[in-house]
Protein backbone atom coordinates (compact mmCIF):
# COMPACT_ATOMS: atom_id res chain seq x y z
CA UNK A 1 0.00 0.00 0.00
CA UNK A 2 1.27 3.47 -0.89
CA UNK A 3 0.40 6.50 1.25
CA UNK A 4 1.14 9.94 -0.21
CA UNK A 5 1.16 12.83 2.26
CA UNK A 6 -0.85 15.98 1.51
CA UNK A 7 1.75 17.93 3.49
CA UNK A 8 5.28 16.48 3.48
CA UNK A 9 6.63 15.42 6.88
CA UNK A 10 9.92 17.04 7.99
CA UNK A 11 12.45 14.31 8.81
CA UNK A 12 16.12 13.82 9.65
CA UNK A 13 17.91 10.93 7.95
CA UNK A 14 20.46 8.56 9.45
CA UNK A 15 23.18 10.75 7.86
CA UNK A 16 21.83 13.81 9.78
CA UNK A 17 20.43 15.38 6.63
CA UNK A 18 17.16 17.30 6.71
CA UNK A 19 14.42 16.40 4.26
CA UNK A 20 10.70 15.98 3.70
CA UNK A 21 8.94 12.62 3.47
CA UNK A 22 6.68 12.65 0.40
CA UNK A 23 5.18 9.17 0.59
CA UNK A 24 5.60 5.85 2.35
CA UNK A 25 5.19 2.36 0.90
CA UNK A 26 4.04 -0.23 3.42
CA UNK A 27 5.71 -3.61 3.36
CA UNK A 28 3.04 -5.11 5.59
CA UNK A 29 5.21 -4.71 8.70
CA UNK A 30 5.77 -1.70 10.93
CA UNK A 31 9.57 -1.49 10.73
CA UNK A 32 10.48 -2.08 7.09
CA UNK A 33 8.36 0.51 5.31
CA UNK A 34 10.06 2.38 2.46
CA UNK A 35 9.96 6.18 2.75
CA UNK A 36 10.53 8.55 -0.17
CA UNK A 37 12.35 11.67 1.05
CA UNK A 38 13.23 14.89 -0.77
CA UNK A 39 16.45 16.17 0.81
CA UNK A 40 16.67 19.90 1.59
CA UNK A 41 20.28 20.15 0.40
CA UNK A 42 20.13 19.87 -3.38
CA UNK A 43 16.59 18.47 -3.61
CA UNK A 44 17.75 14.88 -4.19
CA UNK A 45 15.11 12.17 -3.83
CA UNK A 46 16.17 9.18 -1.73
CA UNK A 47 14.46 6.12 -0.27
CA UNK A 48 14.94 5.08 3.35
CA UNK A 49 13.76 2.33 5.67
CA UNK A 50 11.75 3.28 8.75
CA UNK A 51 14.77 2.72 11.01
CA UNK A 52 16.80 5.33 9.06
CA UNK A 53 14.47 8.30 9.71
CA UNK A 54 13.36 10.49 12.61
CA UNK A 55 10.54 13.01 12.56
CA UNK A 56 12.12 16.37 13.39
CA UNK A 57 8.92 18.42 13.69
CA UNK A 58 5.26 17.57 14.13
CA UNK A 59 3.02 20.44 15.23
CA UNK A 60 0.07 18.12 15.87
CA UNK A 61 1.92 16.25 18.62
CA UNK A 62 4.16 19.20 19.58
CA UNK A 63 7.32 17.26 18.61
CA UNK A 64 10.49 19.27 17.95
CA UNK A 65 13.89 17.56 17.64
CA UNK A 66 17.26 19.13 17.03
CA UNK A 67 19.83 17.70 14.64
CA UNK A 68 22.62 15.93 16.50
PDB file with SEQRES, HELIX, SHEET and CRYST1 records, atoms N, CA, C and O in Angstrom:
SEQRES   1 A   68  UNK UNK UNK UNK UNK UNK UNK UNK UNK UNK UNK UNK UNK          
SEQRES   2 A   68  UNK UNK UNK UNK UNK UNK UNK UNK UNK UNK UNK UNK UNK          
SEQRES   3 A   68  UNK UNK UNK UNK UNK UNK UNK UNK UNK UNK UNK UNK UNK          
SEQRES   4 A   68  UNK UNK UNK UNK UNK UNK UNK UNK UNK UNK UNK UNK UNK          
SEQRES   5 A   68  UNK UNK UNK UNK UNK UNK UNK UNK UNK UNK UNK UNK UNK          
SEQRES   6 A   68  UNK UNK UNK                                                  
HELIX    1 AA1 UNK A   50  UNK A   52  5                                   3    
SHEET    1 AA1 5 UNK A  45  UNK A  49  0                                        
SHEET    2 AA1 5 UNK A  34  UNK A  39 -1                                        
SHEET    3 AA1 5 UNK A  18  UNK A  25 -1                                        
SHEET    4 AA1 5 UNK A   2  UNK A  13 -1                                        
SHEET    5 AA1 5 UNK A  53  UNK A  55 -1                                        
SHEET    1 AA2 2 UNK A  57  UNK A  58  0                                        
SHEET    2 AA2 2 UNK A  63  UNK A  64 -1                                        
CRYST1    1.000    1.000    1.000  90.00  90.00  90.00 P 1           1          
ATOM      1  N   UNK A   1       0.841  -1.171   0.000  1.00  0.00           N  
ATOM      2  CA  UNK A   1       0.000   0.000   0.000  1.00  0.00           C  
ATOM      3  C   UNK A   1       0.896   1.247   0.000  1.00  0.00           C  
ATOM      4  O   UNK A   1       1.912   1.290   0.695  1.00  0.00           O  
ATOM      5  N   UNK A   2       0.518   2.235  -0.768  1.00  0.00           N  
ATOM      6  CA  UNK A   2       1.267   3.473  -0.888  1.00  0.00           C  
ATOM      7  C   UNK A   2       0.441   4.601  -0.269  1.00  0.00           C  
ATOM      8  O   UNK A   2      -0.737   4.765  -0.584  1.00  0.00           O  
ATOM      9  N   UNK A   3       1.072   5.374   0.613  1.00  0.00           N  
ATOM     10  CA  UNK A   3       0.404   6.502   1.254  1.00  0.00           C  
ATOM     11  C   UNK A   3       1.163   7.776   0.918  1.00  0.00           C  
ATOM     12  O   UNK A   3       2.300   7.963   1.352  1.00  0.00           O  
ATOM     13  N   UNK A   4       0.524   8.661   0.136  1.00  0.00           N  
ATOM     14  CA  UNK A   4       1.140   9.942  -0.214  1.00  0.00           C  
ATOM     15  C   UNK A   4       0.616  10.996   0.750  1.00  0.00           C  
ATOM     16  O   UNK A   4      -0.584  11.064   1.017  1.00  0.00           O  
ATOM     17  N   UNK A   5       1.532  11.826   1.275  1.00  0.00           N  
ATOM     18  CA  UNK A   5       1.161  12.834   2.259  1.00  0.00           C  
ATOM     19  C   UNK A   5       0.707  14.115   1.572  1.00  0.00           C  
ATOM     20  O   UNK A   5       1.343  14.572   0.623  1.00  0.00           O  
ATOM     21  N   UNK A   6      -0.393  14.695   2.049  1.00  0.00           N  
ATOM     22  CA  UNK A   6      -0.855  15.979   1.514  1.00  0.00           C  
ATOM     23  C   UNK A   6       0.149  17.078   1.850  1.00  0.00           C  
ATOM     24  O   UNK A   6       0.415  17.966   1.039  1.00  0.00           O  
ATOM     25  N   UNK A   7       0.699  17.003   3.057  1.00  0.00           N  
ATOM     26  CA  UNK A   7       1.748  17.928   3.487  1.00  0.00           C  
ATOM     27  C   UNK A   7       2.965  17.082   3.850  1.00  0.00           C  
ATOM     28  O   UNK A   7       2.879  16.246   4.750  1.00  0.00           O  
ATOM     29  N   UNK A   8       4.093  17.278   3.175  1.00  0.00           N  
ATOM     30  CA  UNK A   8       5.285  16.484   3.477  1.00  0.00           C  
ATOM     31  C   UNK A   8       5.690  16.593   4.948  1.00  0.00           C  
ATOM     32  O   UNK A   8       5.523  17.636   5.580  1.00  0.00           O  
ATOM     33  N   UNK A   9       6.223  15.496   5.475  1.00  0.00           N  
ATOM     34  CA  UNK A   9       6.627  15.420   6.883  1.00  0.00           C  
ATOM     35  C   UNK A   9       8.116  15.732   6.996  1.00  0.00           C  
ATOM     36  O   UNK A   9       8.928  15.070   6.349  1.00  0.00           O  
ATOM     37  N   UNK A  10       8.499  16.740   7.813  1.00  0.00           N  
ATOM     38  CA  UNK A  10       9.919  17.035   7.988  1.00  0.00           C  
ATOM     39  C   UNK A  10      10.621  15.912   8.756  1.00  0.00           C  
ATOM     40  O   UNK A  10      10.165  15.501   9.823  1.00  0.00           O  
ATOM     41  N   UNK A  11      11.723  15.427   8.209  1.00  0.00           N  
ATOM     42  CA  UNK A  11      12.451  14.311   8.815  1.00  0.00           C  
ATOM     43  C   UNK A  11      13.946  14.610   8.834  1.00  0.00           C  
ATOM     44  O   UNK A  11      14.431  15.515   8.156  1.00  0.00           O  
ATOM     45  N   UNK A  12      14.661  13.817   9.635  1.00  0.00           N  
ATOM     46  CA  UNK A  12      16.120  13.822   9.651  1.00  0.00           C  
ATOM     47  C   UNK A  12      16.561  12.400   9.338  1.00  0.00           C  
ATOM     48  O   UNK A  12      16.092  11.448   9.961  1.00  0.00           O  
ATOM     49  N   UNK A  13      17.461  12.257   8.375  1.00  0.00           N  
ATOM     50  CA  UNK A  13      17.908  10.929   7.948  1.00  0.00           C  
ATOM     51  C   UNK A  13      19.003  10.409   8.875  1.00  0.00           C  
ATOM     52  O   UNK A  13      19.473  11.121   9.763  1.00  0.00           O  
ATOM     53  N   UNK A  14      19.398   9.168   8.655  1.00  0.00           N  
ATOM     54  CA  UNK A  14      20.462   8.557   9.454  1.00  0.00           C  
ATOM     55  C   UNK A  14      21.812   9.249   9.227  1.00  0.00           C  
ATOM     56  O   UNK A  14      22.721   9.107  10.046  1.00  0.00           O  
ATOM     57  N   UNK A  15      21.953   9.997   8.123  1.00  0.00           N  
ATOM     58  CA  UNK A  15      23.184  10.750   7.855  1.00  0.00           C  
ATOM     59  C   UNK A  15      23.089  12.180   8.373  1.00  0.00           C  
ATOM     60  O   UNK A  15      23.910  13.020   8.007  1.00  0.00           O  
ATOM     61  N   UNK A  16      22.094  12.475   9.226  1.00  0.00           N  
ATOM     62  CA  UNK A  16      21.835  13.812   9.784  1.00  0.00           C  
ATOM     63  C   UNK A  16      21.555  14.854   8.698  1.00  0.00           C  
ATOM     64  O   UNK A  16      21.988  16.001   8.808  1.00  0.00           O  
ATOM     65  N   UNK A  17      20.847  14.460   7.672  1.00  0.00           N  
ATOM     66  CA  UNK A  17      20.425  15.382   6.625  1.00  0.00           C  
ATOM     67  C   UNK A  17      18.938  15.658   6.785  1.00  0.00           C  
ATOM     68  O   UNK A  17      18.149  14.750   7.048  1.00  0.00           O  
ATOM     69  N   UNK A  18      18.564  16.933   6.620  1.00  0.00           N  
ATOM     70  CA  UNK A  18      17.156  17.299   6.706  1.00  0.00           C  
ATOM     71  C   UNK A  18      16.469  17.023   5.369  1.00  0.00           C  
ATOM     72  O   UNK A  18      17.067  17.145   4.300  1.00  0.00           O  
ATOM     73  N   UNK A  19      15.194  16.648   5.467  1.00  0.00           N  
ATOM     74  CA  UNK A  19      14.422  16.404   4.264  1.00  0.00           C  
ATOM     75  C   UNK A  19      12.936  16.362   4.582  1.00  0.00           C  
ATOM     76  O   UNK A  19      12.519  16.589   5.717  1.00  0.00           O  
ATOM     77  N   UNK A  20      12.150  16.067   3.556  1.00  0.00           N  
ATOM     78  CA  UNK A  20      10.704  15.979   3.700  1.00  0.00           C  
ATOM     79  C   UNK A  20      10.222  14.657   3.123  1.00  0.00           C  
ATOM     80  O   UNK A  20      10.484  14.347   1.961  1.00  0.00           O  
ATOM     81  N   UNK A  21       9.517  13.879   3.934  1.00  0.00           N  
ATOM     82  CA  UNK A  21       8.937  12.622   3.469  1.00  0.00           C  
ATOM     83  C   UNK A  21       7.738  12.940   2.591  1.00  0.00           C  
ATOM     84  O   UNK A  21       6.830  13.663   3.002  1.00  0.00           O  
ATOM     85  N   UNK A  22       7.740  12.395   1.375  1.00  0.00           N  
ATOM     86  CA  UNK A  22       6.683  12.653   0.404  1.00  0.00           C  
ATOM     87  C   UNK A  22       5.638  11.544   0.432  1.00  0.00           C  
ATOM     88  O   UNK A  22       4.435  11.807   0.407  1.00  0.00           O  
ATOM     89  N   UNK A  23       6.113  10.295   0.486  1.00  0.00           N  
ATOM     90  CA  UNK A  23       5.185   9.168   0.586  1.00  0.00           C  
ATOM     91  C   UNK A  23       5.880   8.010   1.283  1.00  0.00           C  
ATOM     92  O   UNK A  23       7.103   7.983   1.413  1.00  0.00           O  
ATOM     93  N   UNK A  24       5.076   7.059   1.724  1.00  0.00           N  
ATOM     94  CA  UNK A  24       5.595   5.849   2.354  1.00  0.00           C  
ATOM     95  C   UNK A  24       4.914   4.646   1.710  1.00  0.00           C  
ATOM     96  O   UNK A  24       3.712   4.663   1.442  1.00  0.00           O  
ATOM     97  N   UNK A  25       5.707   3.599   1.466  1.00  0.00           N  
ATOM     98  CA  UNK A  25       5.187   2.359   0.903  1.00  0.00           C  
ATOM     99  C   UNK A  25       5.264   1.289   1.987  1.00  0.00           C  
ATOM    100  O   UNK A  25       6.346   0.952   2.468  1.00  0.00           O  
ATOM    101  N   UNK A  26       4.113   0.766   2.360  1.00  0.00           N  
ATOM    102  CA  UNK A  26       4.044  -0.226   3.422  1.00  0.00           C  
ATOM    103  C   UNK A  26       4.467  -1.587   2.913  1.00  0.00           C  
ATOM    104  O   UNK A  26       4.062  -2.026   1.836  1.00  0.00           O  
ATOM    105  N   UNK A  27       5.293  -2.248   3.715  1.00  0.00           N  
ATOM    106  CA  UNK A  27       5.714  -3.606   3.362  1.00  0.00           C  
ATOM    107  C   UNK A  27       4.879  -4.644   4.104  1.00  0.00           C  
ATOM    108  O   UNK A  27       5.148  -5.841   4.011  1.00  0.00           O  
ATOM    109  N   UNK A  28       3.876  -4.191   4.836  1.00  0.00           N  
ATOM    110  CA  UNK A  28       3.039  -5.109   5.594  1.00  0.00           C  
ATOM    111  C   UNK A  28       3.523  -5.274   7.024  1.00  0.00           C  
ATOM    112  O   UNK A  28       2.860  -5.923   7.833  1.00  0.00           O  
ATOM    113  N   UNK A  29       4.674  -4.691   7.344  1.00  0.00           N  
ATOM    114  CA  UNK A  29       5.213  -4.707   8.704  1.00  0.00           C  
ATOM    115  C   UNK A  29       5.437  -3.274   9.132  1.00  0.00           C  
ATOM    116  O   UNK A  29       5.447  -2.369   8.298  1.00  0.00           O  
ATOM    117  N   UNK A  30       5.615  -3.058  10.423  1.00  0.00           N  
ATOM    118  CA  UNK A  30       5.765  -1.698  10.933  1.00  0.00           C  
ATOM    119  C   UNK A  30       7.175  -1.144  10.757  1.00  0.00           C  
ATOM    120  O   UNK A  30       7.330   0.073  10.656  1.00  0.00           O  
ATOM    121  N   UNK A  31       8.200  -1.974  10.716  1.00  0.00           N  
ATOM    122  CA  UNK A  31       9.571  -1.488  10.726  1.00  0.00           C  
ATOM    123  C   UNK A  31      10.214  -1.360   9.365  1.00  0.00           C  
ATOM    124  O   UNK A  31      11.165  -0.591   9.232  1.00  0.00           O  
ATOM    125  N   UNK A  32       9.766  -2.050   8.367  1.00  0.00           N  
ATOM    126  CA  UNK A  32      10.479  -2.080   7.094  1.00  0.00           C  
ATOM    127  C   UNK A  32       9.759  -1.332   5.980  1.00  0.00           C  
ATOM    128  O   UNK A  32       9.886  -1.692   4.809  1.00  0.00           O  
ATOM    129  N   UNK A  33       9.011  -0.302   6.328  1.00  0.00           N  
ATOM    130  CA  UNK A  33       8.364   0.510   5.315  1.00  0.00           C  
ATOM    131  C   UNK A  33       9.430   1.296   4.550  1.00  0.00           C  
ATOM    132  O   UNK A  33      10.487   1.608   5.098  1.00  0.00           O  
ATOM    133  N   UNK A  34       9.153   1.612   3.294  1.00  0.00           N  
ATOM    134  CA  UNK A  34      10.063   2.381   2.456  1.00  0.00           C  
ATOM    135  C   UNK A  34       9.515   3.805   2.342  1.00  0.00           C  
ATOM    136  O   UNK A  34       8.390   4.023   1.892  1.00  0.00           O  
ATOM    137  N   UNK A  35      10.339   4.764   2.761  1.00  0.00           N  
ATOM    138  CA  UNK A  35       9.962   6.177   2.754  1.00  0.00           C  
ATOM    139  C   UNK A  35      10.673   6.889   1.615  1.00  0.00           C  
ATOM    140  O   UNK A  35      11.871   6.694   1.412  1.00  0.00           O  
ATOM    141  N   UNK A  36       9.947   7.708   0.875  1.00  0.00           N  
ATOM    142  CA  UNK A  36      10.531   8.548  -0.165  1.00  0.00           C  
ATOM    143  C   UNK A  36      10.742   9.931   0.432  1.00  0.00           C  
ATOM    144  O   UNK A  36       9.799  10.562   0.910  1.00  0.00           O  
ATOM    145  N   UNK A  37      11.996  10.398   0.403  1.00  0.00           N  
ATOM    146  CA  UNK A  37      12.354  11.666   1.050  1.00  0.00           C  
ATOM    147  C   UNK A  37      13.032  12.590   0.041  1.00  0.00           C  
ATOM    148  O   UNK A  37      13.952  12.189  -0.673  1.00  0.00           O  
ATOM    149  N   UNK A  38      12.557  13.838  -0.002  1.00  0.00           N  
ATOM    150  CA  UNK A  38      13.233  14.886  -0.774  1.00  0.00           C  
ATOM    151  C   UNK A  38      14.165  15.612   0.185  1.00  0.00           C  
ATOM    152  O   UNK A  38      13.707  16.229   1.147  1.00  0.00           O  
ATOM    153  N   UNK A  39      15.471  15.542  -0.067  1.00  0.00           N  
ATOM    154  CA  UNK A  39      16.448  16.170   0.810  1.00  0.00           C  
ATOM    155  C   UNK A  39      16.475  17.679   0.593  1.00  0.00           C  
ATOM    156  O   UNK A  39      16.352  18.149  -0.538  1.00  0.00           O  
ATOM    157  N   UNK A  40      16.635  18.430   1.668  1.00  0.00           N  
ATOM    158  CA  UNK A  40      16.673  19.899   1.589  1.00  0.00           C  
ATOM    159  C   UNK A  40      17.904  20.387   0.843  1.00  0.00           C  
ATOM    160  O   UNK A  40      17.823  21.350   0.082  1.00  0.00           O  
ATOM    161  N   UNK A  41      19.032  19.742   1.048  1.00  0.00           N  
ATOM    162  CA  UNK A  41      20.277  20.151   0.397  1.00  0.00           C  
ATOM    163  C   UNK A  41      20.352  19.549  -1.003  1.00  0.00           C  
ATOM    164  O   UNK A  41      20.708  18.381  -1.159  1.00  0.00           O  
ATOM    165  N   UNK A  42      20.026  20.325  -1.998  1.00  0.00           N  
ATOM    166  CA  UNK A  42      20.128  19.871  -3.377  1.00  0.00           C  
ATOM    167  C   UNK A  42      18.858  19.278  -3.956  1.00  0.00           C  
ATOM    168  O   UNK A  42      18.775  19.081  -5.168  1.00  0.00           O  
ATOM    169  N   UNK A  43      17.867  18.988  -3.124  1.00  0.00           N  
ATOM    170  CA  UNK A  43      16.594  18.468  -3.611  1.00  0.00           C  
ATOM    171  C   UNK A  43      16.633  17.040  -4.118  1.00  0.00           C  
ATOM    172  O   UNK A  43      15.729  16.620  -4.840  1.00  0.00           O  
ATOM    173  N   UNK A  44      17.668  16.280  -3.755  1.00  0.00           N  
ATOM    174  CA  UNK A  44      17.753  14.883  -4.188  1.00  0.00           C  
ATOM    175  C   UNK A  44      16.627  14.053  -3.572  1.00  0.00           C  
ATOM    176  O   UNK A  44      16.215  14.294  -2.437  1.00  0.00           O  
ATOM    177  N   UNK A  45      16.143  13.086  -4.323  1.00  0.00           N  
ATOM    178  CA  UNK A  45      15.113  12.170  -3.835  1.00  0.00           C  
ATOM    179  C   UNK A  45      15.809  10.866  -3.446  1.00  0.00           C  
ATOM    180  O   UNK A  45      16.544  10.284  -4.243  1.00  0.00           O  
ATOM    181  N   UNK A  46      15.573  10.417  -2.224  1.00  0.00           N  
ATOM    182  CA  UNK A  46      16.172   9.176  -1.729  1.00  0.00           C  
ATOM    183  C   UNK A  46      15.103   8.333  -1.042  1.00  0.00           C  
ATOM    184  O   UNK A  46      14.078   8.847  -0.595  1.00  0.00           O  
ATOM    185  N   UNK A  47      15.360   7.033  -0.967  1.00  0.00           N  
ATOM    186  CA  UNK A  47      14.456   6.119  -0.271  1.00  0.00           C  
ATOM    187  C   UNK A  47      15.154   5.582   0.966  1.00  0.00           C  
ATOM    188  O   UNK A  47      16.333   5.230   0.928  1.00  0.00           O  
ATOM    189  N   UNK A  48      14.405   5.524   2.072  1.00  0.00           N  
ATOM    190  CA  UNK A  48      14.942   5.078   3.352  1.00  0.00           C  
ATOM    191  C   UNK A  48      13.998   4.076   3.992  1.00  0.00           C  
ATOM    192  O   UNK A  48      12.793   4.090   3.743  1.00  0.00           O  
ATOM    193  N   UNK A  49      14.566   3.201   4.823  1.00  0.00           N  
ATOM    194  CA  UNK A  49      13.757   2.326   5.670  1.00  0.00           C  
ATOM    195  C   UNK A  49      13.292   3.114   6.887  1.00  0.00           C  
ATOM    196  O   UNK A  49      13.848   4.167   7.198  1.00  0.00           O  
ATOM    197  N   UNK A  50      12.290   2.615   7.562  1.00  0.00           N  
ATOM    198  CA  UNK A  50      11.753   3.280   8.745  1.00  0.00           C  
ATOM    199  C   UNK A  50      12.831   3.532   9.792  1.00  0.00           C  
ATOM    200  O   UNK A  50      12.831   4.584  10.432  1.00  0.00           O  
ATOM    201  N   UNK A  51      13.738   2.598   9.975  1.00  0.00           N  
ATOM    202  CA  UNK A  51      14.771   2.724  11.009  1.00  0.00           C  
ATOM    203  C   UNK A  51      15.808   3.802  10.683  1.00  0.00           C  
ATOM    204  O   UNK A  51      16.617   4.141  11.546  1.00  0.00           O  
ATOM    205  N   UNK A  52      15.807   4.346   9.467  1.00  0.00           N  
ATOM    206  CA  UNK A  52      16.799   5.332   9.059  1.00  0.00           C  
ATOM    207  C   UNK A  52      16.288   6.772   9.163  1.00  0.00           C  
ATOM    208  O   UNK A  52      17.008   7.702   8.802  1.00  0.00           O  
ATOM    209  N   UNK A  53      15.065   6.970   9.647  1.00  0.00           N  
ATOM    210  CA  UNK A  53      14.468   8.304   9.710  1.00  0.00           C  
ATOM    211  C   UNK A  53      13.978   8.642  11.103  1.00  0.00           C  
ATOM    212  O   UNK A  53      13.614   7.767  11.889  1.00  0.00           O  
ATOM    213  N   UNK A  54      13.980   9.953  11.390  1.00  0.00           N  
ATOM    214  CA  UNK A  54      13.358  10.487  12.607  1.00  0.00           C  
ATOM    215  C   UNK A  54      12.515  11.687  12.199  1.00  0.00           C  
ATOM    216  O   UNK A  54      12.926  12.481  11.353  1.00  0.00           O  
ATOM    217  N   UNK A  55      11.353  11.818  12.792  1.00  0.00           N  
ATOM    218  CA  UNK A  55      10.545  13.014  12.562  1.00  0.00           C  
ATOM    219  C   UNK A  55      11.185  14.139  13.347  1.00  0.00           C  
ATOM    220  O   UNK A  55      11.435  13.994  14.544  1.00  0.00           O  
ATOM    221  N   UNK A  56      11.458  15.271  12.687  1.00  0.00           N  
ATOM    222  CA  UNK A  56      12.116  16.370  13.388  1.00  0.00           C  
ATOM    223  C   UNK A  56      11.122  17.438  13.832  1.00  0.00           C  
ATOM    224  O   UNK A  56      11.442  18.255  14.695  1.00  0.00           O  
ATOM    225  N   UNK A  57       9.919  17.444  13.255  1.00  0.00           N  
ATOM    226  CA  UNK A  57       8.923  18.417  13.692  1.00  0.00           C  
ATOM    227  C   UNK A  57       7.539  17.899  13.351  1.00  0.00           C  
ATOM    228  O   UNK A  57       7.281  17.475  12.224  1.00  0.00           O  
ATOM    229  N   UNK A  58       6.651  17.937  14.336  1.00  0.00           N  
ATOM    230  CA  UNK A  58       5.258  17.567  14.128  1.00  0.00           C  
ATOM    231  C   UNK A  58       4.418  18.457  15.022  1.00  0.00           C  
ATOM    232  O   UNK A  58       4.339  18.224  16.228  1.00  0.00           O  
ATOM    233  N   UNK A  59       3.788  19.473  14.452  1.00  0.00           N  
ATOM    234  CA  UNK A  59       3.015  20.441  15.228  1.00  0.00           C  
ATOM    235  C   UNK A  59       1.797  19.806  15.898  1.00  0.00           C  
ATOM    236  O   UNK A  59       1.366  20.260  16.958  1.00  0.00           O  
ATOM    237  N   UNK A  60       1.247  18.768  15.292  1.00  0.00           N  
ATOM    238  CA  UNK A  60       0.074  18.115  15.870  1.00  0.00           C  
ATOM    239  C   UNK A  60       0.383  17.523  17.237  1.00  0.00           C  
ATOM    240  O   UNK A  60      -0.416  17.649  18.165  1.00  0.00           O  
ATOM    241  N   UNK A  61       1.536  16.880  17.363  1.00  0.00           N  
ATOM    242  CA  UNK A  61       1.920  16.248  18.618  1.00  0.00           C  
ATOM    243  C   UNK A  61       2.943  17.067  19.385  1.00  0.00           C  
ATOM    244  O   UNK A  61       3.489  16.591  20.380  1.00  0.00           O  
ATOM    245  N   UNK A  62       3.215  18.291  18.941  1.00  0.00           N  
ATOM    246  CA  UNK A  62       4.160  19.196  19.583  1.00  0.00           C  
ATOM    247  C   UNK A  62       5.546  18.556  19.714  1.00  0.00           C  
ATOM    248  O   UNK A  62       6.184  18.646  20.763  1.00  0.00           O  
ATOM    249  N   UNK A  63       6.007  17.904  18.625  1.00  0.00           N  
ATOM    250  CA  UNK A  63       7.323  17.260  18.606  1.00  0.00           C  
ATOM    251  C   UNK A  63       8.304  18.186  17.904  1.00  0.00           C  
ATOM    252  O   UNK A  63       8.042  18.650  16.794  1.00  0.00           O  
ATOM    253  N   UNK A  64       9.427  18.454  18.546  1.00  0.00           N  
ATOM    254  CA  UNK A  64      10.489  19.272  17.952  1.00  0.00           C  
ATOM    255  C   UNK A  64      11.823  18.655  18.329  1.00  0.00           C  
ATOM    256  O   UNK A  64      12.155  18.604  19.514  1.00  0.00           O  
ATOM    257  N   UNK A  65      12.603  18.183  17.356  1.00  0.00           N  
ATOM    258  CA  UNK A  65      13.892  17.557  17.636  1.00  0.00           C  
ATOM    259  C   UNK A  65      14.979  18.334  16.937  1.00  0.00           C  
ATOM    260  O   UNK A  65      14.800  18.806  15.815  1.00  0.00           O  
ATOM    261  N   UNK A  66      16.090  18.461  17.594  1.00  0.00           N  
ATOM    262  CA  UNK A  66      17.261  19.130  17.030  1.00  0.00           C  
ATOM    263  C   UNK A  66      18.127  18.113  16.316  1.00  0.00           C  
ATOM    264  O   UNK A  66      18.142  16.934  16.671  1.00  0.00           O  
ATOM    265  N   UNK A  67      18.859  18.581  15.295  1.00  0.00           N  
ATOM    266  CA  UNK A  67      19.827  17.704  14.645  1.00  0.00           C  
ATOM    267  C   UNK A  67      20.996  17.465  15.577  1.00  0.00           C  
ATOM    268  O   UNK A  67      21.432  18.386  16.268  1.00  0.00           O  
ATOM    269  N   UNK A  68      21.505  16.260  15.608  1.00  0.00           N  
ATOM    270  CA  UNK A  68      22.619  15.927  16.496  1.00  0.00           C  
ATOM    271  C   UNK A  68      23.881  15.746  15.714  1.00  0.00           C  
ATOM    272  O   UNK A  68      24.930  15.461  16.293  1.00  0.00           O  
TER     273      UNK A  68                                                      
END                                                                             
